[in-house]
PDB file of C-alpha atoms in Angstrom:
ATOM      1  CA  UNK A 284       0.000   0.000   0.000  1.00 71.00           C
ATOM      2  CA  UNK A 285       1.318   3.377  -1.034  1.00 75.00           C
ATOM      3  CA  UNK A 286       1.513   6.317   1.014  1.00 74.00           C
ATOM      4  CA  UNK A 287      -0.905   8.950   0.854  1.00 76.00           C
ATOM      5  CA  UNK A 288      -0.973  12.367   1.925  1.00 73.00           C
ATOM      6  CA  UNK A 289      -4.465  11.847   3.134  1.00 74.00           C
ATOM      7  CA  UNK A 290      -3.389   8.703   4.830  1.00 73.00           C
ATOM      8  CA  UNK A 291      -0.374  10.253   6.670  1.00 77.00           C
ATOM      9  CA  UNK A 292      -0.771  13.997   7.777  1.00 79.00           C
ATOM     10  CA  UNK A 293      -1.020  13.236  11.093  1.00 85.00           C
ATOM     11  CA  UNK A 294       1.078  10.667  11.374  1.00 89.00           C
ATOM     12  CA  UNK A 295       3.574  13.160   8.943  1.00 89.00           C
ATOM     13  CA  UNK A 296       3.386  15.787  11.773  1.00 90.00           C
ATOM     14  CA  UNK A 297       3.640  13.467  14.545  1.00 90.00           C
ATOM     15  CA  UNK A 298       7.597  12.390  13.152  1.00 92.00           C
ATOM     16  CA  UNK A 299       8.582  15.903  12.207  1.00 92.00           C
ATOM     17  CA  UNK A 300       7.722  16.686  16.055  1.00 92.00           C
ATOM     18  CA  UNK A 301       9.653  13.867  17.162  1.00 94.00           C
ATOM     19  CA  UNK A 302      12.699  14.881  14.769  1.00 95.00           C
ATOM     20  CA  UNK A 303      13.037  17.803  16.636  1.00 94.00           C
ATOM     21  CA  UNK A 304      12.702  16.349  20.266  1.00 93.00           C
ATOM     22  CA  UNK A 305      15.288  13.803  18.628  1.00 95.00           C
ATOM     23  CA  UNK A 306      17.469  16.949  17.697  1.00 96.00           C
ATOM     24  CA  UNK A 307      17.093  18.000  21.254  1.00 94.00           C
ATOM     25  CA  UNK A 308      18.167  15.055  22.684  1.00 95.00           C
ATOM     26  CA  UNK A 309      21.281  14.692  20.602  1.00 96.00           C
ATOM     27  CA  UNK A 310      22.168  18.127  21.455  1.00 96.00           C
ATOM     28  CA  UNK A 311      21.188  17.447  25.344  1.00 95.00           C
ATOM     29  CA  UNK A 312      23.926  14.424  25.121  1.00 94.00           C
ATOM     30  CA  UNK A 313      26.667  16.047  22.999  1.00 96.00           C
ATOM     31  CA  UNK A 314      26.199  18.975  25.822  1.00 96.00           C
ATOM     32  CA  UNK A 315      26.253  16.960  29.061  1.00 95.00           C
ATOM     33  CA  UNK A 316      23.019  18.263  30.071  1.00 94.00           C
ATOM     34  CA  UNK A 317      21.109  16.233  32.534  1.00 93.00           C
ATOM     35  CA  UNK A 318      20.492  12.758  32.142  1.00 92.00           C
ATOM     36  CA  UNK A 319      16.611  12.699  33.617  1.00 94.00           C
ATOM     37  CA  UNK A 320      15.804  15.340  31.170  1.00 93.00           C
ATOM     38  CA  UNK A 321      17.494  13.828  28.346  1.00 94.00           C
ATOM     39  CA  UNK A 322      15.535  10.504  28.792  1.00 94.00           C
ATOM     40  CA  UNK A 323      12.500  12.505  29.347  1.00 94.00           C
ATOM     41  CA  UNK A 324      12.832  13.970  25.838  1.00 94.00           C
ATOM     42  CA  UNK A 325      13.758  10.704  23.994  1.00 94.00           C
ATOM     43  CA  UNK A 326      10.819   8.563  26.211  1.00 95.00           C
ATOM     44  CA  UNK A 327       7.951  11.638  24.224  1.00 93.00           C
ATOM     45  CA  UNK A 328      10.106  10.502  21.119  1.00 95.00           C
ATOM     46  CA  UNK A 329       9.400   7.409  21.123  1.00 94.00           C
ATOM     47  CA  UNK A 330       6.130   7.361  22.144  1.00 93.00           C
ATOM     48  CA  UNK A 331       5.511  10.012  19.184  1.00 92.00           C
ATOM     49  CA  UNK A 332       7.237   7.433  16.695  1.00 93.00           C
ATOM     50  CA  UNK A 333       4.879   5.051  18.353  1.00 92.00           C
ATOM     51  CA  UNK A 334       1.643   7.039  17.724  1.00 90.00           C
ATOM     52  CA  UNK A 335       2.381   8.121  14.548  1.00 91.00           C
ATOM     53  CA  UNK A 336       3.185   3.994  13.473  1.00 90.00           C
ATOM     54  CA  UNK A 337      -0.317   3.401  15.056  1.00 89.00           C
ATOM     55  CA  UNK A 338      -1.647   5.827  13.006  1.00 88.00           C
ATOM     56  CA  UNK A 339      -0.858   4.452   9.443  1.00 87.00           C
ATOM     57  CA  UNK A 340      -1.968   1.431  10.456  1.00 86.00           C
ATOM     58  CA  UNK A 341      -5.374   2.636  11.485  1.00 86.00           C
ATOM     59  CA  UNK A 342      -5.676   4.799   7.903  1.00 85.00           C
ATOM     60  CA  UNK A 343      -4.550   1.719   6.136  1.00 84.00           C
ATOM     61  CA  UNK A 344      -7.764  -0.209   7.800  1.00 85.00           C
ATOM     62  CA  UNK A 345      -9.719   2.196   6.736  1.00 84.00           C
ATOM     63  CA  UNK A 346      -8.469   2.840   3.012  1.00 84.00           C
ATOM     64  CA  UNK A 347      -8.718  -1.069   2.983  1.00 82.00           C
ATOM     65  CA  UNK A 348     -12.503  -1.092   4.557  1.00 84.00           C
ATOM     66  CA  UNK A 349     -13.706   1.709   2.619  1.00 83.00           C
ATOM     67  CA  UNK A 350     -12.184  -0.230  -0.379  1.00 83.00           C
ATOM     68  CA  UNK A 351     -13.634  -3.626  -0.312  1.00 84.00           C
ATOM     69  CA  UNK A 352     -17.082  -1.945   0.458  1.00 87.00           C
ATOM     70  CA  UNK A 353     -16.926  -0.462  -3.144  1.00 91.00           C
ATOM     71  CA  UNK A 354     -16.336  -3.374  -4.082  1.00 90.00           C
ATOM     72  CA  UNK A 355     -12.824  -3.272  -4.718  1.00 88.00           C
ATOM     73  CA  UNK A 356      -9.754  -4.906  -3.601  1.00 86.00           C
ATOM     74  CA  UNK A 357      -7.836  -3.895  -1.129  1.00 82.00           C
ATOM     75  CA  UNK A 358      -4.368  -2.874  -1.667  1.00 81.00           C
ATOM     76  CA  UNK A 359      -3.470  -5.093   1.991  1.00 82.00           C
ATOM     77  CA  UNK A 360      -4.993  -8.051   3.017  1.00 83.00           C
ATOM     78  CA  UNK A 361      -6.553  -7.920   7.074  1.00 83.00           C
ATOM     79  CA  UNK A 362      -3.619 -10.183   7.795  1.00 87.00           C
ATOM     80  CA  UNK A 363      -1.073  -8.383   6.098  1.00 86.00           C
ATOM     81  CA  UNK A 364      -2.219  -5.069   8.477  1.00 84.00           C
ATOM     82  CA  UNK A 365      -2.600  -7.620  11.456  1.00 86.00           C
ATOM     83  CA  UNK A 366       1.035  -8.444  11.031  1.00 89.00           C
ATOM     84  CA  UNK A 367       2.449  -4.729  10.480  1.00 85.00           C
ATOM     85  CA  UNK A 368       0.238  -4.033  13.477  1.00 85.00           C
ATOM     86  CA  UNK A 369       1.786  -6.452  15.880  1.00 88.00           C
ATOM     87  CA  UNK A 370       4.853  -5.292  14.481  1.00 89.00           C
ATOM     88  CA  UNK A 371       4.469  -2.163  16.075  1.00 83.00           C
ATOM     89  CA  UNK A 372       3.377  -3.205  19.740  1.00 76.00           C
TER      90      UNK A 372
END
C-alpha cells in the first residue's frame, strides 16, 4: 500500500515533532546536560514514533474497509495489516 498524503498527515506531523525532540536530545547528550531530562525527551520521542506507526496502520484499515465496500480490492490483506500491526506493539 502506497503512502498517501491523506493517509499520513497526522502521522507526517507526529515524526517531524519527534525529529526535533530527537534533535534535542542529541544536542542534550553532545552537551552533558542532565540525564533525567534527556531521557524525558527521547521517552515523548518514542512514544511520538509510536503514535504516529499506530496511526498508518489505522488509515490503512480504513483505506482497505472503505475499499472492499466499493467493491474493490484492497491494496493489503486484514492479515497483512494484522502483522504490520503487531509489528508495532
Amino acid at each position: 500500500m502506497k503512502l498517501r498524503p491523506e493517509m499520513t498527515g497526522d502521522a507526517l506531523t507526529r515524526l517531524k515533532r519527534a525529529r526535533g525532540q530527537l534533535n534535542a536530545v542529541i544536542e542534550m547528550m553532545e552537551n552533558g546536560e542532565d540525564c533525567r531530562a534527556a531521557l524525558t525527551q527521547l521517552a515523548a520521542v518514542s512514544k511520538a514514533i509510536d503514535r504516529a506507526g499506530f496511526k498508518i496502520i489505522a488509515s490503512g484499515m480504513r483505506h482497505c474497509g472503505t475499499a472492499r465496500q466499493a467493491g474493490e480490492e484492497p491494496e493489503m490483506t486484514e492479515e497483512e495489516l494484522e502483522k504490520l500491526f503487531l509489528s508495532l506493539a
